[in-house]
Structures are given as C-alpha cells and as structure tokens.
PDB file of C-alpha atoms in Angstrom:
ATOM      1  CA  MET N  22     -10.167 -23.771-117.640  1.00 96.00           C
ATOM      2  CA  THR N  23     -12.825 -24.823-116.707  1.00 98.00           C
ATOM      3  CA  VAL N  24     -14.591 -27.312-113.856  1.00 98.00           C
ATOM      4  CA  LEU N  25     -18.053 -29.141-113.416  1.00 98.00           C
ATOM      5  CA  MET N  26     -19.054 -29.874-109.461  1.00 98.00           C
ATOM      6  CA  SER N  27     -21.422 -32.899-109.469  1.00 98.00           C
ATOM      7  CA  VAL N  28     -23.259 -33.042-105.723  1.00 98.00           C
ATOM      8  CA  ASP N  29     -24.519 -34.930-103.665  1.00 98.00           C
ATOM      9  CA  ILE N  30     -25.569 -34.855-100.372  1.00 98.00           C
ATOM     10  CA  GLU N  31     -25.527 -37.692 -98.806  1.00 98.00           C
ATOM     11  CA  GLY N  32     -22.022 -37.566 -97.698  1.00 98.00           C
ATOM     12  CA  VAL N  33     -22.340 -33.410 -96.617  1.00 98.00           C
ATOM     13  CA  ALA N  34     -21.147 -32.388 -93.261  1.00 98.00           C
ATOM     14  CA  GLY N  35     -23.970 -32.717 -90.765  1.00 98.00           C
ATOM     15  CA  VAL N  36     -26.488 -35.465 -93.437  1.00 98.00           C
ATOM     16  CA  PHE N  37     -26.943 -38.942 -91.318  1.00 98.00           C
ATOM     17  CA  HIS N  38     -31.060 -39.373 -91.410  1.00 97.00           C
ATOM     18  CA  PRO N  39     -32.743 -39.656 -94.746  1.00 96.00           C
ATOM     19  CA  GLU N  40     -35.226 -36.914 -93.427  1.00 96.00           C
ATOM     20  CA  GLN N  41     -32.595 -35.432 -93.975  1.00 97.00           C
ATOM     21  CA  THR N  42     -32.448 -36.201 -97.524  1.00 97.00           C
ATOM     22  CA  ARG N  43     -36.439 -35.898 -98.843  1.00 96.00           C
ATOM     23  CA  ALA N  44     -38.106 -32.351 -99.078  1.00 94.00           C
ATOM     24  CA  GLY N  45     -40.971 -31.374 -96.453  1.00 91.00           C
ATOM     25  CA  ASN N  46     -39.686 -31.049 -93.565  1.00 86.00           C
ATOM     26  CA  GLY N  47     -37.108 -28.727 -91.615  1.00 89.00           C
ATOM     27  CA  GLU N  48     -34.756 -31.171 -91.130  1.00 95.00           C
ATOM     28  CA  TYR N  49     -34.547 -30.755 -94.972  1.00 97.00           C
ATOM     29  CA  GLU N  50     -34.605 -27.273 -95.516  1.00 97.00           C
ATOM     30  CA  GLN N  51     -31.501 -27.447 -93.049  1.00 97.00           C
ATOM     31  CA  ALA N  52     -29.515 -30.058 -95.024  1.00 98.00           C
ATOM     32  CA  ARG N  53     -29.836 -27.957 -98.343  1.00 98.00           C
ATOM     33  CA  ARG N  54     -28.523 -25.181 -96.667  1.00 98.00           C
ATOM     34  CA  PHE N  55     -25.388 -27.363 -95.699  1.00 98.00           C
ATOM     35  CA  MET N  56     -25.308 -29.145 -99.146  1.00 98.00           C
ATOM     36  CA  THR N  57     -25.168 -25.671-100.568  1.00 98.00           C
ATOM     37  CA  ASN N  58     -22.299 -23.573 -98.565  1.00 98.00           C
ATOM     38  CA  GLU N  59     -21.140 -26.565 -99.132  1.00 98.00           C
ATOM     39  CA  ALA N  60     -20.752 -26.512-103.009  1.00 98.00           C
ATOM     40  CA  ASN N  61     -19.791 -22.870-102.704  1.00 98.00           C
ATOM     41  CA  ALA N  62     -17.423 -23.535-100.358  1.00 98.00           C
ATOM     42  CA  ALA N  63     -15.704 -25.843-103.596  1.00 98.00           C
ATOM     43  CA  VAL N  64     -17.244 -22.767-106.512  1.00 98.00           C
ATOM     44  CA  LEU N  65     -14.848 -20.034-104.342  1.00 98.00           C
ATOM     45  CA  GLY N  66     -12.004 -22.479-104.312  1.00 98.00           C
ATOM     46  CA  ALA N  67     -12.029 -23.244-107.904  1.00 98.00           C
ATOM     47  CA  PHE N  68     -12.399 -19.867-108.318  1.00 98.00           C
ATOM     48  CA  ASP N  69      -9.055 -19.254-105.933  1.00 98.00           C
ATOM     49  CA  GLY N  70      -7.460 -21.567-107.903  1.00 98.00           C
ATOM     50  CA  GLY N  71      -7.766 -19.970-111.208  1.00 97.00           C
ATOM     51  CA  ALA N  72     -10.768 -21.505-113.312  1.00 98.00           C
ATOM     52  CA  THR N  73     -12.858 -19.860-115.300  1.00 97.00           C
ATOM     53  CA  GLU N  74     -15.631 -20.894-116.049  1.00 98.00           C
ATOM     54  CA  VAL N  75     -17.055 -23.284-112.886  1.00 98.00           C
ATOM     55  CA  TRP N  76     -20.546 -25.054-113.638  1.00 98.00           C
ATOM     56  CA  VAL N  77     -22.602 -26.235-110.360  1.00 98.00           C
ATOM     57  CA  ASN N  78     -25.147 -30.179-111.696  1.00 98.00           C
ATOM     58  CA  ASP N  79     -27.495 -30.043-109.157  1.00 98.00           C
ATOM     59  CA  SER N  80     -27.937 -34.612-108.355  1.00 98.00           C
ATOM     60  CA  HIS N  81     -29.570 -34.696-105.617  1.00 97.00           C
ATOM     61  CA  GLY N  82     -33.644 -36.340-105.683  1.00 94.00           C
ATOM     62  CA  GLY N  83     -35.180 -34.404-107.966  1.00 94.00           C
ATOM     63  CA  PHE N  84     -32.128 -32.609-108.812  1.00 96.00           C
ATOM     64  CA  ARG N  85     -33.852 -28.982-107.469  1.00 96.00           C
ATOM     65  CA  ASN N  86     -32.235 -28.432-104.118  1.00 98.00           C
ATOM     66  CA  LEU N  87     -29.413 -26.162-104.581  1.00 98.00           C
ATOM     67  CA  LEU N  88     -30.748 -22.001-103.074  1.00 98.00           C
ATOM     68  CA  PRO N  89     -29.077 -20.511-106.416  1.00 97.00           C
ATOM     69  CA  ASN N  90     -28.793 -17.101-104.827  1.00 97.00           C
ATOM     70  CA  ALA N  91     -26.170 -18.438-102.256  1.00 97.00           C
ATOM     71  CA  PHE N  92     -24.531 -18.637-104.706  1.00 98.00           C
ATOM     72  CA  ASP N  93     -20.509 -17.106-106.183  1.00 98.00           C
ATOM     73  CA  PRO N  94     -22.251 -15.038-108.768  1.00 98.00           C
ATOM     74  CA  ARG N  95     -20.066 -16.615-111.443  1.00 98.00           C
ATOM     75  CA  ALA N  96     -21.090 -19.743-110.996  1.00 98.00           C
ATOM     76  CA  ARG N  97     -23.939 -21.488-113.906  1.00 97.00           C
ATOM     77  CA  LEU N  98     -25.571 -23.781-111.558  1.00 98.00           C
ATOM     78  CA  VAL N  99     -27.677 -27.117-113.527  1.00 97.00           C
ATOM     79  CA  LEU N 100     -30.717 -27.674-111.453  1.00 97.00           C
ATOM     80  CA  GLY N 101     -34.045 -29.859-113.280  1.00 96.00           C
ATOM     81  CA  LYS N 102     -34.765 -32.916-114.751  1.00 92.00           C
ATOM     82  CA  PRO N 103     -35.157 -34.790-116.404  1.00 93.00           C
ATOM     83  CA  ARG N 104     -31.768 -34.756-118.798  1.00 93.00           C
ATOM     84  CA  THR N 105     -30.550 -36.456-120.626  1.00 94.00           C
ATOM     85  CA  LEU N 106     -26.698 -37.297-118.918  1.00 96.00           C
ATOM     86  CA  GLY N 107     -28.173 -37.331-114.915  1.00 96.00           C
ATOM     87  CA  MET N 108     -25.842 -35.871-112.219  1.00 97.00           C
ATOM     88  CA  MET N 109     -22.782 -35.641-115.269  1.00 97.00           C
ATOM     89  CA  ALA N 110     -25.427 -32.832-116.553  1.00 97.00           C
ATOM     90  CA  GLY N 111     -23.097 -29.949-117.654  1.00 96.00           C
ATOM     91  CA  LEU N 112     -20.384 -32.221-119.413  1.00 97.00           C
ATOM     92  CA  GLU N 113     -21.606 -30.619-122.271  1.00 93.00           C
ATOM     93  CA  ALA N 114     -19.862 -27.376-121.627  1.00 93.00           C
ATOM     94  CA  SER N 115     -16.386 -29.703-122.326  1.00 96.00           C
ATOM     95  CA  PRO N 116     -15.124 -29.581-119.058  1.00 98.00           C
ATOM     96  CA  GLU N 117     -11.278 -30.041-118.035  1.00 98.00           C
ATOM     97  CA  LEU N 118     -12.005 -31.081-114.243  1.00 98.00           C
ATOM     98  CA  VAL N 119     -14.819 -33.191-112.179  1.00 98.00           C
ATOM     99  CA  PHE N 120     -15.849 -32.840-108.386  1.00 98.00           C
ATOM    100  CA  MET N 121     -17.880 -34.981-106.452  1.00 98.00           C
ATOM    101  CA  VAL N 122     -18.378 -32.722-103.692  1.00 98.00           C
ATOM    102  CA  GLY N 123     -21.238 -34.467-101.159  1.00 98.00           C
ATOM    103  CA  TYR N 124     -21.322 -38.196-102.132  1.00 98.00           C
ATOM    104  CA  HIS N 125     -21.776 -41.563-101.044  1.00 98.00           C
ATOM    105  CA  ALA N 126     -20.852 -44.931-101.074  1.00 98.00           C
ATOM    106  CA  ARG N 127     -22.357 -46.925-103.116  1.00 98.00           C
ATOM    107  CA  ALA N 128     -24.722 -49.732-102.276  1.00 97.00           C
ATOM    108  CA  GLN N 129     -24.318 -52.834 -99.155  1.00 95.00           C
ATOM    109  CA  SER N 130     -21.349 -50.688 -97.616  1.00 97.00           C
ATOM    110  CA  ARG N 131     -21.067 -49.841 -93.939  1.00 96.00           C
ATOM    111  CA  GLY N 132     -21.156 -46.007 -95.649  1.00 98.00           C
ATOM    112  CA  ILE N 133     -23.782 -43.130 -94.047  1.00 98.00           C
ATOM    113  CA  LEU N 134     -26.436 -43.460 -95.849  1.00 98.00           C
ATOM    114  CA  ALA N 135     -25.291 -46.431 -98.395  1.00 98.00           C
ATOM    115  CA  HIS N 136     -27.717 -46.426-101.501  1.00 98.00           C
ATOM    116  CA  THR N 137     -26.343 -46.247-105.483  1.00 98.00           C
ATOM    117  CA  ILE N 138     -28.867 -44.592-107.560  1.00 97.00           C
ATOM    118  CA  ASN N 139     -31.712 -45.717-106.037  1.00 96.00           C
ATOM    119  CA  SER N 140     -31.670 -47.178-103.276  1.00 95.00           C
ATOM    120  CA  ALA N 141     -35.701 -48.868-103.080  1.00 95.00           C
ATOM    121  CA  ALA N 142     -34.948 -51.056-106.354  1.00 97.00           C
ATOM    122  CA  PHE N 143     -31.352 -51.441-106.690  1.00 98.00           C
ATOM    123  CA  ALA N 144     -29.982 -53.522-104.597  1.00 98.00           C
ATOM    124  CA  ARG N 145     -26.282 -53.911-106.439  1.00 98.00           C
ATOM    125  CA  VAL N 146     -24.715 -52.675-109.758  1.00 98.00           C
ATOM    126  CA  MET N 147     -21.648 -54.389-111.252  1.00 98.00           C
ATOM    127  CA  LEU N 148     -19.875 -53.150-114.049  1.00 98.00           C
ATOM    128  CA  ASP N 149     -17.280 -55.119-116.100  1.00 97.00           C
ATOM    129  CA  GLY N 150     -18.096 -57.803-113.370  1.00 96.00           C
ATOM    130  CA  GLU N 151     -17.119 -54.981-110.288  1.00 96.00           C
ATOM    131  CA  GLU N 152     -19.602 -53.075-108.044  1.00 97.00           C
ATOM    132  CA  VAL N 153     -19.984 -50.001-109.125  1.00 98.00           C
ATOM    133  CA  GLY N 154     -21.170 -46.811-106.949  1.00 98.00           C
ATOM    134  CA  GLU N 155     -22.495 -43.848-108.012  1.00 98.00           C
ATOM    135  CA  ALA N 156     -18.643 -41.665-108.433  1.00 98.00           C
ATOM    136  CA  ALA N 157     -17.597 -44.774-110.312  1.00 98.00           C
ATOM    137  CA  LEU N 158     -20.267 -44.750-112.796  1.00 98.00           C
ATOM    138  CA  TYR N 159     -20.838 -40.772-112.967  1.00 98.00           C
ATOM    139  CA  GLY N 160     -16.519 -40.448-113.190  1.00 98.00           C
ATOM    140  CA  GLN N 161     -16.285 -43.282-115.357  1.00 97.00           C
ATOM    141  CA  LEU N 162     -19.229 -41.104-118.030  1.00 98.00           C
ATOM    142  CA  ALA N 163     -16.991 -38.225-117.166  1.00 98.00           C
ATOM    143  CA  GLU N 164     -13.948 -39.587-118.798  1.00 97.00           C
ATOM    144  CA  ALA N 165     -15.591 -40.973-121.223  1.00 96.00           C
ATOM    145  CA  ARG N 166     -16.733 -37.252-122.264  1.00 96.00           C
ATOM    146  CA  GLY N 167     -12.519 -35.675-121.606  1.00 96.00           C
ATOM    147  CA  ALA N 168     -13.587 -34.207-118.281  1.00 98.00           C
ATOM    148  CA  ARG N 169     -10.303 -35.981-114.818  1.00 98.00           C
ATOM    149  CA  VAL N 170     -12.237 -36.932-111.871  1.00 98.00           C
ATOM    150  CA  ALA N 171      -9.885 -34.631-109.767  1.00 98.00           C
ATOM    151  CA  LEU N 172     -11.844 -33.183-106.333  1.00 98.00           C
ATOM    152  CA  ILE N 173     -14.460 -35.925-104.049  1.00 98.00           C
ATOM    153  CA  THR N 174     -15.935 -35.393-101.117  1.00 98.00           C
ATOM    154  CA  GLY N 175     -17.574 -37.237 -98.666  1.00 98.00           C
ATOM    155  CA  ASP N 176     -17.472 -39.481 -95.849  1.00 98.00           C
ATOM    156  CA  ASP N 177     -14.386 -42.556 -94.927  1.00 98.00           C
ATOM    157  CA  VAL N 178     -16.332 -45.499 -96.800  1.00 98.00           C
ATOM    158  CA  PHE N 179     -17.198 -43.586-100.008  1.00 98.00           C
ATOM    159  CA  GLY N 180     -13.751 -42.365-100.265  1.00 98.00           C
ATOM    160  CA  ALA N 181     -11.990 -45.572 -99.412  1.00 98.00           C
ATOM    161  CA  GLU N 182     -13.864 -47.096-102.433  1.00 98.00           C
ATOM    162  CA  THR N 183     -13.545 -44.574-104.820  1.00 98.00           C
ATOM    163  CA  LEU N 184     -10.220 -43.457-104.890  1.00 98.00           C
ATOM    164  CA  PRO N 185      -8.294 -46.804-105.972  1.00 97.00           C
ATOM    165  CA  VAL N 186     -11.368 -45.650-109.513  1.00 97.00           C
ATOM    166  CA  PHE N 187      -9.834 -42.331-109.178  1.00 98.00           C
ATOM    167  CA  PRO N 188      -6.164 -42.795-108.224  1.00 97.00           C
ATOM    168  CA  ASP N 189      -5.179 -39.061-108.924  1.00 96.00           C
ATOM    169  CA  ALA N 190      -7.930 -37.342-107.032  1.00 98.00           C
ATOM    170  CA  ASN N 191      -7.872 -35.617-103.833  1.00 98.00           C
ATOM    171  CA  PHE N 192     -10.700 -36.313-101.085  1.00 98.00           C
ATOM    172  CA  VAL N 193     -11.894 -34.133 -98.708  1.00 98.00           C
ATOM    173  CA  CYS N 194     -13.447 -36.810 -95.404  1.00 98.00           C
ATOM    174  CA  VAL N 195     -15.713 -34.470 -94.210  1.00 98.00           C
ATOM    175  CA  LYS N 196     -17.324 -37.566 -91.817  1.00 98.00           C
ATOM    176  CA  THR N 197     -17.105 -40.694 -90.386  1.00 98.00           C
ATOM    177  CA  ALA N 198     -19.775 -43.775 -91.028  1.00 98.00           C
ATOM    178  CA  HIS N 199     -20.288 -46.063 -87.933  1.00 98.00           C
ATOM    179  CA  GLY N 200     -23.303 -47.013 -89.506  1.00 96.00           C
ATOM    180  CA  TYR N 201     -25.445 -46.428 -92.433  1.00 97.00           C
ATOM    181  CA  SER N 202     -27.050 -43.548 -90.213  1.00 97.00           C
ATOM    182  CA  SER N 203     -24.219 -43.257 -87.172  1.00 98.00           C
ATOM    183  CA  GLY N 204     -21.279 -41.423 -87.565  1.00 98.00           C
ATOM    184  CA  VAL N 205     -18.590 -38.821 -85.999  1.00 98.00           C
ATOM    185  CA  THR N 206     -19.074 -34.749 -88.256  1.00 98.00           C
ATOM    186  CA  ASP N 207     -16.894 -31.906 -89.728  1.00 98.00           C
ATOM    187  CA  THR N 208     -18.859 -28.917 -88.614  1.00 98.00           C
ATOM    188  CA  PRO N 209     -19.876 -27.826 -91.547  1.00 98.00           C
ATOM    189  CA  GLU N 210     -17.860 -24.222 -91.356  1.00 98.00           C
ATOM    190  CA  ALA N 211     -14.628 -27.077 -90.710  1.00 98.00           C
ATOM    191  CA  ALA N 212     -16.034 -29.105 -93.898  1.00 98.00           C
ATOM    192  CA  CYS N 213     -16.535 -25.943 -96.266  1.00 98.00           C
ATOM    193  CA  ALA N 214     -12.700 -23.918 -94.912  1.00 98.00           C
ATOM    194  CA  SER N 215     -11.719 -27.804 -96.167  1.00 98.00           C
ATOM    195  CA  ILE N 216     -13.273 -28.136 -99.013  1.00 98.00           C
ATOM    196  CA  ARG N 217     -13.089 -24.478-100.481  1.00 98.00           C
ATOM    197  CA  ARG N 218      -9.300 -25.798 -99.981  1.00 98.00           C
ATOM    198  CA  ALA N 219      -8.801 -28.696-101.602  1.00 98.00           C
ATOM    199  CA  ALA N 220      -9.778 -26.901-104.322  1.00 98.00           C
ATOM    200  CA  LYS N 221      -8.422 -24.092-105.148  1.00 98.00           C
ATOM    201  CA  GLU N 222      -5.165 -26.698-104.522  1.00 98.00           C
ATOM    202  CA  THR N 223      -6.306 -28.958-106.729  1.00 98.00           C
ATOM    203  CA  VAL N 224      -7.436 -26.839-109.463  1.00 98.00           C
ATOM    204  CA  GLU N 225      -4.284 -25.006-108.756  1.00 97.00           C
ATOM    205  CA  ALA N 226      -2.151 -27.963-109.680  1.00 95.00           C
ATOM    206  CA  SER N 227      -4.881 -28.780-112.856  1.00 92.00           C
ATOM    207  CA  ARG N 228      -3.074 -25.653-114.542  1.00 81.00           C
ATOM    208  CA  HIS N 229       0.337 -27.070-114.488  1.00 76.00           C
ATOM    209  CA  SER N 230       0.114 -30.657-114.989  1.00 73.00           C
ATOM    210  CA  SER N 231      -0.331 -32.797-118.214  1.00 59.00           C
ATOM    211  CA  SER N 232      -2.340 -36.053-116.598  1.00 61.00           C
ATOM    212  CA  ARG N 233      -5.043 -36.851-118.725  1.00 58.00           C
ATOM    213  CA  ALA N 234      -8.557 -38.575-118.363  1.00 58.00           C
ATOM    214  CA  HIS N 235      -8.100 -42.602-118.622  1.00 59.00           C
ATOM    215  CA  HIS N 236      -9.995 -44.077-121.804  1.00 61.00           C
ATOM    216  CA  ALA N 237     -13.377 -45.820-120.904  1.00 63.00           C
ATOM    217  CA  PRO N 238     -13.617 -49.516-122.754  1.00 69.00           C
ATOM    218  CA  ASP N 239     -16.167 -49.020-126.150  1.00 76.00           C
ATOM    219  CA  SER N 240     -18.516 -51.842-124.811  1.00 91.00           C
ATOM    220  CA  ARG N 241     -20.168 -52.896-121.455  1.00 96.00           C
ATOM    221  CA  ARG N 242     -22.042 -55.717-119.585  1.00 98.00           C
ATOM    222  CA  CYS N 243     -23.981 -53.757-116.504  1.00 98.00           C
ATOM    223  CA  GLU N 244     -25.399 -56.584-114.022  1.00 98.00           C
ATOM    224  CA  LEU N 245     -27.808 -55.348-111.705  1.00 98.00           C
ATOM    225  CA  ARG N 246     -29.520 -56.999-108.718  1.00 98.00           C
ATOM    226  CA  THR N 247     -32.941 -55.292-107.873  1.00 98.00           C
ATOM    227  CA  GLN N 248     -33.979 -55.632-104.211  1.00 97.00           C
ATOM    228  CA  SER N 249     -36.703 -57.514-105.153  1.00 97.00           C
ATOM    229  CA  SER N 250     -38.313 -60.065-107.292  1.00 98.00           C
ATOM    230  CA  ALA N 251     -41.511 -57.406-108.609  1.00 98.00           C
ATOM    231  CA  TYR N 252     -39.001 -54.769-109.482  1.00 98.00           C
ATOM    232  CA  ALA N 253     -36.380 -57.401-111.667  1.00 98.00           C
ATOM    233  CA  ASP N 254     -39.986 -58.727-113.368  1.00 98.00           C
ATOM    234  CA  LEU N 255     -40.981 -55.118-114.360  1.00 98.00           C
ATOM    235  CA  PHE N 256     -37.610 -54.328-115.595  1.00 98.00           C
ATOM    236  CA  CYS N 257     -37.394 -56.917-117.815  1.00 97.00           C
ATOM    237  CA  GLN N 258     -39.903 -56.203-119.450  1.00 96.00           C
ATOM    238  CA  TRP N 259     -37.536 -54.118-121.201  1.00 96.00           C
ATOM    239  CA  PRO N 260     -37.273 -56.303-124.204  1.00 95.00           C
ATOM    240  CA  THR N 261     -33.064 -56.463-124.288  1.00 94.00           C
ATOM    241  CA  LEU N 262     -32.412 -57.029-120.759  1.00 97.00           C
ATOM    242  CA  GLU N 263     -31.470 -60.599-119.736  1.00 97.00           C
ATOM    243  CA  ARG N 264     -32.932 -62.066-116.669  1.00 98.00           C
ATOM    244  CA  LEU N 265     -30.505 -64.013-115.085  1.00 98.00           C
ATOM    245  CA  ASP N 266     -32.084 -64.690-111.852  1.00 98.00           C
ATOM    246  CA  ALA N 267     -34.772 -63.821-109.534  1.00 98.00           C
ATOM    247  CA  VAL N 268     -33.817 -60.518-109.035  1.00 98.00           C
ATOM    248  CA  THR N 269     -31.045 -60.179-110.831  1.00 98.00           C
ATOM    249  CA  LEU N 270     -30.603 -58.995-115.320  1.00 98.00           C
ATOM    250  CA  ALA N 271     -28.481 -57.349-117.148  1.00 98.00           C
ATOM    251  CA  PHE N 272     -27.895 -56.041-120.127  1.00 98.00           C
ATOM    252  CA  ASP N 273     -24.658 -55.220-122.560  1.00 97.00           C
ATOM    253  CA  ALA N 274     -23.728 -51.696-123.987  1.00 97.00           C
ATOM    254  CA  PRO N 275     -20.936 -49.875-126.403  1.00 96.00           C
ATOM    255  CA  GLY N 276     -20.323 -47.501-123.592  1.00 97.00           C
ATOM    256  CA  ILE N 277     -20.469 -46.141-120.198  1.00 97.00           C
ATOM    257  CA  GLU N 278     -23.418 -43.443-121.640  1.00 97.00           C
ATOM    258  CA  GLN N 279     -25.371 -45.995-122.697  1.00 97.00           C
ATOM    259  CA  VAL N 280     -24.495 -47.696-119.293  1.00 98.00           C
ATOM    260  CA  VAL N 281     -25.703 -44.857-117.331  1.00 98.00           C
ATOM    261  CA  ARG N 282     -28.727 -43.815-119.718  1.00 97.00           C
ATOM    262  CA  THR N 283     -30.350 -47.190-118.689  1.00 98.00           C
ATOM    263  CA  LEU N 284     -29.608 -47.621-115.373  1.00 98.00           C
ATOM    264  CA  ASN N 285     -31.827 -43.685-114.654  1.00 97.00           C
ATOM    265  CA  CYS N 286     -34.341 -45.221-117.306  1.00 97.00           C
ATOM    266  CA  LEU N 287     -34.688 -48.024-114.852  1.00 98.00           C
ATOM    267  CA  SER N 288     -34.035 -46.483-112.618  1.00 97.00           C
ATOM    268  CA  ALA N 289     -37.296 -44.133-113.775  1.00 96.00           C
ATOM    269  CA  MET N 290     -39.757 -47.190-114.783  1.00 97.00           C
ATOM    270  CA  SER N 291     -39.201 -48.505-110.848  1.00 97.00           C
ATOM    271  CA  PHE N 292     -41.833 -45.782-109.316  1.00 95.00           C
ATOM    272  CA  MET N 293     -44.543 -47.820-111.742  1.00 94.00           C
ATOM    273  CA  LEU N 294     -44.302 -50.925-108.315  1.00 93.00           C
ATOM    274  CA  ARG N 295     -44.944 -47.739-105.636  1.00 84.00           C
TER     275      ARG N 295
END
C-alpha cells in the first residue's frame, strides 16, 4: 500500500505566528523542525501499519521546508516548485491513501493562521457554491486521481470544517484555536506520538477496508473573492475569467485538477503587485 502525505506548517503543534512560517528567522527554523518531526511521525506510523511505500510532499510556501536528513530512510520526499499538482504532487505514484499533516482552516475562519492558498490575494474560494479551503480543494484532487483522504491533522477549526467533506478520514487535533494567532497546543512530542499512532491505525484499517474515494463531478465552477480590486484587475487579464464585481471573479473548469492549477497560476500572478 502506497501512502502520499501532504505536509503544511500552519497546522503543526506549537505554530501560531506568521514569523514561524517564513524563512529567514530563528522561529521559522524551529517551526520547520516541528513540521518535519510531525511528518516523520506519520511516516513511521504508516510503515508500522503496513504501508509499503510512503511519499512525503512538502506543501508549504516554496515547498522546501522539510529537513530530508531527519526522515526515516524509507520515505521519499517531493520538494521544490513549480509542480503541476502543487500540494498533491506525488499522486503520480498512484497512492491508495492520502494524509494531510499540519493543515489549517480556510480563509475568513477563526482557525490558527487560516488562509486559502494565498493570504495576500485570496479572501474566499467557492467551489460549486460551497466555500472551500486548501484541504477540500486538494483532497478532491486526490480523490479524482483515485486516492482516499484517510488522515488529517491540524487545529480544531480545521477539523470541524474538513471532516464533513471527508467523513471517513481520521482526525488528530494537535491544538485548539482561540483566534488567528492564539490558542492551546499539544507539545511537539505529544503531537508526534498521537500522529504516529493514528497513522498506524489508519493504514491497518485501510488494508482491510473496501472503502473507495468518491467520484468528483466532471465540470466545476469556481468563484474567487480577492483581497482588493487590484488583484481582480490583474487576474481578469486572463481572458477566460469572468468579472462578477469589483473583487470577485469566476471561471468554469472541466475538473478539479484544472481548478487547482488555475488558482495556483493566479496565486503566482499576484506577486506582480507586491
């Protein structure tokens, strides 16, 4: 059984402030170790449960945060950008299961460091009329490729919004949000122990389960609300995007992969205004 892990940093135990997520300072160096340790705990748990192959996708920022020399040598790491499938690169290996480790709640929620893809440019993402965050977007991409979202970890707000989307997934809550930059956290050691145990149990249960990923609709409609009209001005230079109002645009796509790739392209475009 092959497992793909997509690992972000904002949902990791002990991480509360934007400085912890940005390279170039001591707090980030500590946070990336917390991130690496949680990811490796999930790797160890997956192998404990009987996984035969584990891929780990660094899914934060520039996609080069994880410390390769701190991982179990059996793991394979997906690092760097650009990459077509973004936070789900590694689906090319046709994994049966997907783990989302260290994920966060969607933009405009009360989750810790909540945002959706690009905090500077994206205020809200709607998919077929439903508000979505990164987990819902990328989890549906995984399902479209035949994998099942089996384990998610992060704060309580993230769990509450994500479990209804993937009701068969196990959830490890490593911290409780009191606001955007505050809350109560497990220690890194306790979080790693919980994640390793849950990963083991998830793989063991999946080896004896017949559950499958749900089929995603073929045609999708995405609406994006931007943080300012300047971003909408920029994004609507793309000829297939429809301007709905000063800060909202929309586009149709033949599937979830095209939705994700378009959003990632718009995110990259946004750096023109910084």
